[in-house]
XYZ file of C-alpha atoms in Angstrom:
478
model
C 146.786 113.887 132.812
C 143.730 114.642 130.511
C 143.533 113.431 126.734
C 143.756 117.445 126.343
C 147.413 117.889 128.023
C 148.410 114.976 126.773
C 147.885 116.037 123.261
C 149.966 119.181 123.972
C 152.888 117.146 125.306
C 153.033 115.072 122.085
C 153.196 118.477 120.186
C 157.136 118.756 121.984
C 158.413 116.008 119.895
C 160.996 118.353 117.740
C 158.706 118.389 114.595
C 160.333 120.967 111.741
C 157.652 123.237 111.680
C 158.383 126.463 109.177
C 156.827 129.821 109.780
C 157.618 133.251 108.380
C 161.357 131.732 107.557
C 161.743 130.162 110.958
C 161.233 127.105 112.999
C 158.901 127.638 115.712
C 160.482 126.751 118.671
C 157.805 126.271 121.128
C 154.616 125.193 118.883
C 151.477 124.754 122.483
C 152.444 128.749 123.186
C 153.262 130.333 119.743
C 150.804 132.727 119.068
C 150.054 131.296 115.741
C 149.232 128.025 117.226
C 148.565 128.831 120.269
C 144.681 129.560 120.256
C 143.775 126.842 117.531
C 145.888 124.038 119.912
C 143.484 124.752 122.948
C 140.465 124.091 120.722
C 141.877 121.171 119.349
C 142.798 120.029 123.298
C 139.259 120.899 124.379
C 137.858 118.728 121.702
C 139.505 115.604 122.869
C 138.670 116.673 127.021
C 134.751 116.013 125.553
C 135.789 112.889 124.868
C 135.768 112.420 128.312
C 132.790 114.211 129.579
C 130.286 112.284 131.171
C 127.217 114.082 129.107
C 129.302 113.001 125.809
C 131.353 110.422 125.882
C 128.915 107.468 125.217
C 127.930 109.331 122.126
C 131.857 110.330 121.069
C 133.589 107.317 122.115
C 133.253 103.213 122.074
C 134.806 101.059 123.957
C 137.887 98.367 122.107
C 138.316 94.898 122.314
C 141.459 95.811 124.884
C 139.449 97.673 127.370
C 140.316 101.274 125.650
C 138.307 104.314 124.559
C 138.110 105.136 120.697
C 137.113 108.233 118.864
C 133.789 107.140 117.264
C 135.464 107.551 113.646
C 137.255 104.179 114.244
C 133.914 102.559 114.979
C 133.604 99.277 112.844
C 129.942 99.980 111.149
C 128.545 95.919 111.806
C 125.310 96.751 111.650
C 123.668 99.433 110.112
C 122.666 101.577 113.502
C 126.507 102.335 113.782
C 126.092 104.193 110.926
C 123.778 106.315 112.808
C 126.292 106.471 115.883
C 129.087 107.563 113.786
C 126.575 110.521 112.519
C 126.122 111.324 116.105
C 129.258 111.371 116.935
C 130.858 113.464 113.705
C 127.690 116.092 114.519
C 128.572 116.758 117.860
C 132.435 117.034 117.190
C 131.411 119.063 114.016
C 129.675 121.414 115.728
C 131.954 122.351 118.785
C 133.921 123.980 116.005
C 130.743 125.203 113.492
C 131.935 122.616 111.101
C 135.188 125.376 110.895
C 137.549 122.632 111.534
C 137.655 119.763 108.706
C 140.788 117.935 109.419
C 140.737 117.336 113.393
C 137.528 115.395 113.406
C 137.002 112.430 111.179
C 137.558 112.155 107.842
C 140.641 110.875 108.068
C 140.381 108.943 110.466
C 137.306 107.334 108.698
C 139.486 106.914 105.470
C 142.091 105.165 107.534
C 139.396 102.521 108.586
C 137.940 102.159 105.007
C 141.631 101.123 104.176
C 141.706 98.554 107.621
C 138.841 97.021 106.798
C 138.972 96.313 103.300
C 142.962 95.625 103.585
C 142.561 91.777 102.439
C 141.087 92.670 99.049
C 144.575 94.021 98.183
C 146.077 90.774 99.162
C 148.313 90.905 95.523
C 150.087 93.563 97.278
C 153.393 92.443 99.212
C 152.628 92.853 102.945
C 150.201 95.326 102.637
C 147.262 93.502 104.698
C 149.251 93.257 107.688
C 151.463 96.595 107.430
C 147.608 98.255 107.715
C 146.331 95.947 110.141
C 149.259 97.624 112.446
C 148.889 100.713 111.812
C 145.274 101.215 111.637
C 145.206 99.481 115.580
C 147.817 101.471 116.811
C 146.772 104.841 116.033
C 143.231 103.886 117.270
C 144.444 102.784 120.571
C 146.479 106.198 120.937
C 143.405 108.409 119.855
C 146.066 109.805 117.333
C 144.869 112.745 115.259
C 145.883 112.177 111.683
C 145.967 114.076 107.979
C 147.365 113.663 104.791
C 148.798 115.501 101.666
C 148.470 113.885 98.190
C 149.326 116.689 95.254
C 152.286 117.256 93.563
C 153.637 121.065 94.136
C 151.955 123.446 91.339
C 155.503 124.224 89.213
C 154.506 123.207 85.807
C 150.915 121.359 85.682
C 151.902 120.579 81.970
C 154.171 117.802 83.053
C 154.182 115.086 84.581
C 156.428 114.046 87.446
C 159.120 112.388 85.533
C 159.341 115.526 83.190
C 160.481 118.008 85.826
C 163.960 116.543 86.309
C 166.095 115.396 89.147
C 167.678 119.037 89.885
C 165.004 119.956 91.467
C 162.558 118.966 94.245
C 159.464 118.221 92.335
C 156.652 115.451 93.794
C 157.764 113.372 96.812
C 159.696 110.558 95.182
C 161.671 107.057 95.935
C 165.291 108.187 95.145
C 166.870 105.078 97.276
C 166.523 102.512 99.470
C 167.796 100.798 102.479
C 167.212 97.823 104.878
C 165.177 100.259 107.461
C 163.215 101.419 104.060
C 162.223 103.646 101.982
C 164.696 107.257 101.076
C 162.117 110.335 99.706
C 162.566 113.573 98.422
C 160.756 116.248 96.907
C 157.476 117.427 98.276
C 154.055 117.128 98.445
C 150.298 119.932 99.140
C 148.779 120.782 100.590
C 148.398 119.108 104.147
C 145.597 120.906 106.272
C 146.411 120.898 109.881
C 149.755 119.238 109.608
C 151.472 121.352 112.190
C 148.468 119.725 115.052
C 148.404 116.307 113.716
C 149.737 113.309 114.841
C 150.403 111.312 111.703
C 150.260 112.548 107.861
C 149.608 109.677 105.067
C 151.217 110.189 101.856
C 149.738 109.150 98.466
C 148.656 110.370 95.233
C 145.729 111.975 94.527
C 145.806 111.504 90.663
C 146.723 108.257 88.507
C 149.997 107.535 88.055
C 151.475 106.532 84.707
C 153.818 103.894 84.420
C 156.385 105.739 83.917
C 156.020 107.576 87.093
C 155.635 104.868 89.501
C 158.812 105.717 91.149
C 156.068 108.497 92.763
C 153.336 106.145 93.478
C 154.250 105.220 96.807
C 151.944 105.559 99.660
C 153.012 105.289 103.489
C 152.581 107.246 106.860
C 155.089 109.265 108.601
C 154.722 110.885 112.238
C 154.660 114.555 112.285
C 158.490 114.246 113.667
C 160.112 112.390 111.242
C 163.592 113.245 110.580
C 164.173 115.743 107.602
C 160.540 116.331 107.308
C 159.603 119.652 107.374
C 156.384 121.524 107.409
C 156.203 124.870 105.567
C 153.395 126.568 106.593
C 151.456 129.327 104.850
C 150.708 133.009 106.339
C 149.141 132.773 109.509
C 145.665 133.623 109.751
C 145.417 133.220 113.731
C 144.024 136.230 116.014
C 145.097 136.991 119.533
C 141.916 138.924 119.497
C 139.306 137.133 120.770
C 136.386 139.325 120.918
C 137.510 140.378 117.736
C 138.614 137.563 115.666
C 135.816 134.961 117.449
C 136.854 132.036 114.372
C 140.348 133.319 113.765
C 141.228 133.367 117.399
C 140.669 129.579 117.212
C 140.214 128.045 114.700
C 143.183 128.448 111.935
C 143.465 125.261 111.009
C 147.030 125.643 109.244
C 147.388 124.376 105.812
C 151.073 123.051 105.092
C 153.331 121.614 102.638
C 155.117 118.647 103.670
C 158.747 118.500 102.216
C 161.404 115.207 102.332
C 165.144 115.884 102.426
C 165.945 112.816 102.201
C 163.791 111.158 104.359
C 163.773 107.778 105.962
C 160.328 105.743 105.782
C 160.498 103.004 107.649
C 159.362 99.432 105.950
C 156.552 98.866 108.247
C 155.221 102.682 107.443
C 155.488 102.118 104.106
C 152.057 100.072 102.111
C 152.536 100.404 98.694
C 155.463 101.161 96.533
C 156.345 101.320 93.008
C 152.709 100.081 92.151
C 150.830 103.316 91.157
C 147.589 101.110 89.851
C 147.511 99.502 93.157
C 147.273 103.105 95.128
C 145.114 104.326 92.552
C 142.268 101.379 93.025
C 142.767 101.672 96.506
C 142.163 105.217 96.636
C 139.079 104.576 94.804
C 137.228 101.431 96.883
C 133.501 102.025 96.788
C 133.302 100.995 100.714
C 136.221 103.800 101.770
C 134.892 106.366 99.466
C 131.587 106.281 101.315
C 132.374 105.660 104.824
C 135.174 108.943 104.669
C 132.903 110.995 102.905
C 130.331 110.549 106.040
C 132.245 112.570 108.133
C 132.650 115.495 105.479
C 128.853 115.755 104.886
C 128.035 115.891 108.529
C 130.224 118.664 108.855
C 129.308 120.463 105.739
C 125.953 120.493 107.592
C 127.251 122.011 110.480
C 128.823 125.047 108.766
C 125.940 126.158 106.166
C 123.985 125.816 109.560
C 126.380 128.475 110.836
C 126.182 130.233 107.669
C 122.273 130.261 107.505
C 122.080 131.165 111.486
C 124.137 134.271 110.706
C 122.286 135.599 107.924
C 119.427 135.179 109.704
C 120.658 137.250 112.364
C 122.357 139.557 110.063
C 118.482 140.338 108.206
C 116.802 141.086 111.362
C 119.442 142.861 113.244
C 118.666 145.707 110.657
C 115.115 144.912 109.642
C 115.262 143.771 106.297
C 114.112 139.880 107.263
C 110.515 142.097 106.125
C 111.461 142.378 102.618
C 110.821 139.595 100.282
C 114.058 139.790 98.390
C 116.117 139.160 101.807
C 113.932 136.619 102.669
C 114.833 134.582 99.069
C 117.836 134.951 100.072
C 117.340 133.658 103.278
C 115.145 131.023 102.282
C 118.340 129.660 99.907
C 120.461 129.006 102.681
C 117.921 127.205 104.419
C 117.122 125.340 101.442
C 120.832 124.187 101.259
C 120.616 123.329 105.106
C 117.567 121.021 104.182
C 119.110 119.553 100.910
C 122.183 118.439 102.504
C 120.545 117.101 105.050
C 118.298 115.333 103.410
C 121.053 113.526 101.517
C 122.718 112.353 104.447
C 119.701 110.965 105.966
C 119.501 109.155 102.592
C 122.097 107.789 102.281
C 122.417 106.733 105.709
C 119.304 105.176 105.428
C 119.621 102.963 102.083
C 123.335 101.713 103.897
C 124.984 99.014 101.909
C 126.540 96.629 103.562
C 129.890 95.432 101.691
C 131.533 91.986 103.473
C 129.648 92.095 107.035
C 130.222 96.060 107.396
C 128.357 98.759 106.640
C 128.583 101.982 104.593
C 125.969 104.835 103.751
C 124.748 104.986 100.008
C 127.620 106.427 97.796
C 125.699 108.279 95.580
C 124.026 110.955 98.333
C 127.150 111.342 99.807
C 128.993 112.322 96.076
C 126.259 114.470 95.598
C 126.335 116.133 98.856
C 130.152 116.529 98.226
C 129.881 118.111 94.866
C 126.482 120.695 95.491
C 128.824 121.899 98.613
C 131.347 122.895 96.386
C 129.090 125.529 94.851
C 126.359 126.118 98.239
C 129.310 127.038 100.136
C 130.706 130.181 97.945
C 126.904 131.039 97.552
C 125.682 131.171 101.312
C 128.887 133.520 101.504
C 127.909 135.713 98.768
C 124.273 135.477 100.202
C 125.722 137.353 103.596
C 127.638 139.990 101.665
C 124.556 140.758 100.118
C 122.725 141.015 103.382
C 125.004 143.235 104.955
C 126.110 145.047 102.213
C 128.414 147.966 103.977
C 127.641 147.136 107.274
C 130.335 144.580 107.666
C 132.779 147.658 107.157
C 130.473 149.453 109.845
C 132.768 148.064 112.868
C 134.860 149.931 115.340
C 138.235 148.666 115.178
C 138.357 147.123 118.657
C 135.112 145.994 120.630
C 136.803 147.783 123.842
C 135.970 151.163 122.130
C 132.588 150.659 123.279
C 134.242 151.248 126.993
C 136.228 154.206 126.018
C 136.074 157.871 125.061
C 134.404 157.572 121.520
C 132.108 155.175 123.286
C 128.751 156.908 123.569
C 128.846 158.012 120.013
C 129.406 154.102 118.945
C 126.184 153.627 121.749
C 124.768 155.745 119.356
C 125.056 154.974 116.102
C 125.912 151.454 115.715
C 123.185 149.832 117.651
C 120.550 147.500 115.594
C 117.122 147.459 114.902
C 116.610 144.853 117.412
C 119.240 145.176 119.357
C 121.852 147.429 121.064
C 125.416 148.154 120.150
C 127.680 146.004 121.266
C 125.715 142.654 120.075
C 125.725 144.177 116.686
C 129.185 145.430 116.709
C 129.517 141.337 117.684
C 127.713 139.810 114.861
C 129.261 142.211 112.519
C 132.599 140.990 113.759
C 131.812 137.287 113.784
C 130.310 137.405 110.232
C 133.563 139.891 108.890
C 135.654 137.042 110.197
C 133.366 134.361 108.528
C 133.736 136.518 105.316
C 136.099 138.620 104.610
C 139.059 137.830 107.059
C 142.003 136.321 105.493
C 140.564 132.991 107.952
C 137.246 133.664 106.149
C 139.098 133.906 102.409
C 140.435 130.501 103.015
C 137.540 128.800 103.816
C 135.803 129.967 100.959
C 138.751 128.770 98.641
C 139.095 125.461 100.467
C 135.554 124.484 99.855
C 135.800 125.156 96.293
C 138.524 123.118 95.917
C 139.296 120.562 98.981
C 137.542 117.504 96.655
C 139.172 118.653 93.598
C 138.519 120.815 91.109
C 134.555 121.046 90.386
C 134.347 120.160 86.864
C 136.281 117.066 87.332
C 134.673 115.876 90.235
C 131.006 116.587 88.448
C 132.834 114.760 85.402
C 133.529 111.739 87.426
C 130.411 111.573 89.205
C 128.582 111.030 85.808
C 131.328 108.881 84.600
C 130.652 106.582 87.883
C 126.889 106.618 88.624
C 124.725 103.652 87.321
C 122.953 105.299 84.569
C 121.666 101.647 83.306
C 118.564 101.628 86.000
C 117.318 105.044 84.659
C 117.353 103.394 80.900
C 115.539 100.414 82.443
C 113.619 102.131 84.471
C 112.236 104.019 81.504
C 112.101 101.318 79.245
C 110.237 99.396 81.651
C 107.602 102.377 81.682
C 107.628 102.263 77.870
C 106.483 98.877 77.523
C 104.124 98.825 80.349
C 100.527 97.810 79.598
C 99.792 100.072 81.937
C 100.373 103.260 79.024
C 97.813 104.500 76.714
């Protein structure tokens, strides 16, 4: 059986997923699923493809194959081999698909390999040491959620009361482990994943450190259930080219009650622990790898369909459209240039390796604002034309279809492969797929102004001072 049928088979596991009110039933052949499951499957087949699967894969210490994600950087070329890898994966999917390649993946190794600096931390080493090699050797796919449900952002957890389900909390405990209710956002992909980690993604108060627990539950877990959002999936795939496959669901992950079990669960009651976890220097930098590789990949996308856009109709000749053009490629070239930075000036931290920090933050944060920008740059570009479409591409083969022959052909090109583009960018845009994507790039790092906020807060400014005051004193000045 191939890693891709495999993968399907694991999806039958009885998993409580929630759609439109109900549980889906059959998850590999709902039509919701359906489309974004065979990309997902086809992704882990290249894994075994002899062109690829040096590049995507190394081989363990027990003889296995592992997704290059779990790659232990010992020397600074695996950086380089992880880049390879995450760009290749990236762009099978146009950098469309954030959760199913490696960030987290890459965050769960940050946490392996620097698990004995939290030796203060009551079993913790070895609880991750477990986990981390097991999912590895099962080429699990994994994601997590870590915010508290948006009821009253005024509070904090403790203020909302126990009558209601608020933030996934400890409410008892047993000798198998840990009891939790409430719930916790927003988990992208859960309904195609394997495992889901549970944290916090903000600092926990004292007071609330009956919330700062962090474990890892499998997708099945008893009274664990997976509320998804409004599909955006397409059956329509000449029509819908992203939505057809690549909805990758976004969830929330509710516990009624739930049973954790001791060896799933690495931290509890000790919210500063999680919270200086959360933030190591060496995980921070080796998870955010993954994300700038496949930022990359998608304002490449972005920038290859404006281009295409401009000259289908001609106006690549005018010098505003080609500003405009020349900003997406300018965000291509920016981005990469910070990941080839930062890959370059790796740090090594304890006989592993990491890129920079700093280019990768930065990367992070200007993709928060290039993203919404290249999208606004192709609504600008086509203007109207987006809304020029025939409502099914098949028209082109019917009655009406030597008017649409007619009058919806390009400068540059005939009909149908504009009617194509025009459908490929809609979905990229304006689709409810399209919609999303802008709104998760905003806001998948956090909000913007905090995360520019803690980028000054964290970045050395003492070399600039020095730097300067060394120029100030320097002989060398008239």
């Amino acid at each position: 059986m191939n890693p891709g049928e495999k993968y399907k088979k694991r999806l039958q596991d009885g998993r409580n997923v929630w759609l439109n009110g109900k549980k889906v039933q059959n998850l590999v052949e709902h039509p919701s699923f359906k489309g974004t499951i065979s990309t997902i499957a086809s992704l882990l087949d290249l894994q075994k493809h002899p062109d690829v699967q040096e590049e995507l894969t190394f081989e363990t210490t027990n003889g296995n194959r592992a997704n290059m994600a779990f790659l232990f950087p010992q020397q600074k070329e695996d950086i380089f081999r992880r880049s390879r890898a995450f760009r290749l994966w990236s762009g099978a999917t146009f950098g469309v698909m954030s959760r199913v390649a490696g960030f987290y993946r890459s965050q769960l190794l940050g946490w392996y390999l620097t698990r004995d600096h939290h030796k203060e931390i009551p079993g913790y080493s070895e609880k991750m040491k477990n986990y981390f090699e097991w999912v590895m050797d099962n080429d699990l796919l994994i994601t997590a959620a870590g915010h508290d449900p948006q009821i009253d952002r005024s509070k904090n957890a403790t203020e909302h009361g126990d009558d209601i389900y608020t933030a996934a909390r400890i409410v008892g405990e047993t000798e198998e482990g840990l009891i939790i209710r409430g719930a916790k956002m927003i988990s992208t992909g859960a309904p195609y994943m394997d495992e889901i980690m549970i944290s916090s993604h903000k600092k926990r108060t004292e007071q609330e450190k009956g919330y700062g627990a962090m474990f890892a539950i499998s997708t099945n877990t008893p009274n664990v259930h997976l509320i998804c959002r409004e599909s955006f999936a397409s059956n329509l795939k000449e029509d819908h080219p992203l939505s057809y496959r690549f909805d990758e669901m976004d969830a929330v992950i509710v516990f009624d009650d739930a049973l954790i079990p001791w060896e799933r669960v690495f931290i509890k009651d000790d919210a500063e622990a999680m919270w200086k976890i959360r933030n190591d220097p060496f995980t921070t930098a080796i998870s955010l790898h993954e994300t700038i590789v496949r930022l990359i990949s998608k304002l490449e996308f972005v920038a290859a369909i404006g281009n295409d856009l401009a000259e289908s109709i001609g106006v690549h000749q005018y010098q505003h459209v080609q500003a405009k053009l020349a900003e997406l490629f300018m965000q291509v070239e920016t981005i990469q240039a910070l990941l080839l930075s930062a890959e370059h000036q790796s740090k090594e931290y304890g006989g592993v390796w990491a890129p920079d920090v700093d280019p990768m933050v930065t990367a992070k944060n200007l993709g928060m604002k290039y993203y919404p920008r290249a999208i606004e740059i192709l609504q600008q570009i086509s203007a109207a034309g987006m809304l020029q479409t025939p409502s099914r591409l098949e028209e082109l083969k019917g009655e009406i279809g030597p008017f649409l022959q007619k009058y919806y052909r390009g400068a540059d090109r005939n009909a149908q492969e504009r009617i194509q583009l025009l459908k490929l960018s809609w979905d990229l845009v304006g689709s409810p797929l399209g919609s999303r994507h802008e709104l998760y790039e905003r806001f998948y790092a956090g909000d913007s102004v905090r995360a520019f906020a803690a980028q000054y807060l964290e970045y050395d400014k003492r070399h600039l001072y020095d730097k300067v005051q060394s120029r100030l004193t320097s002989t060398f000045l008239v």
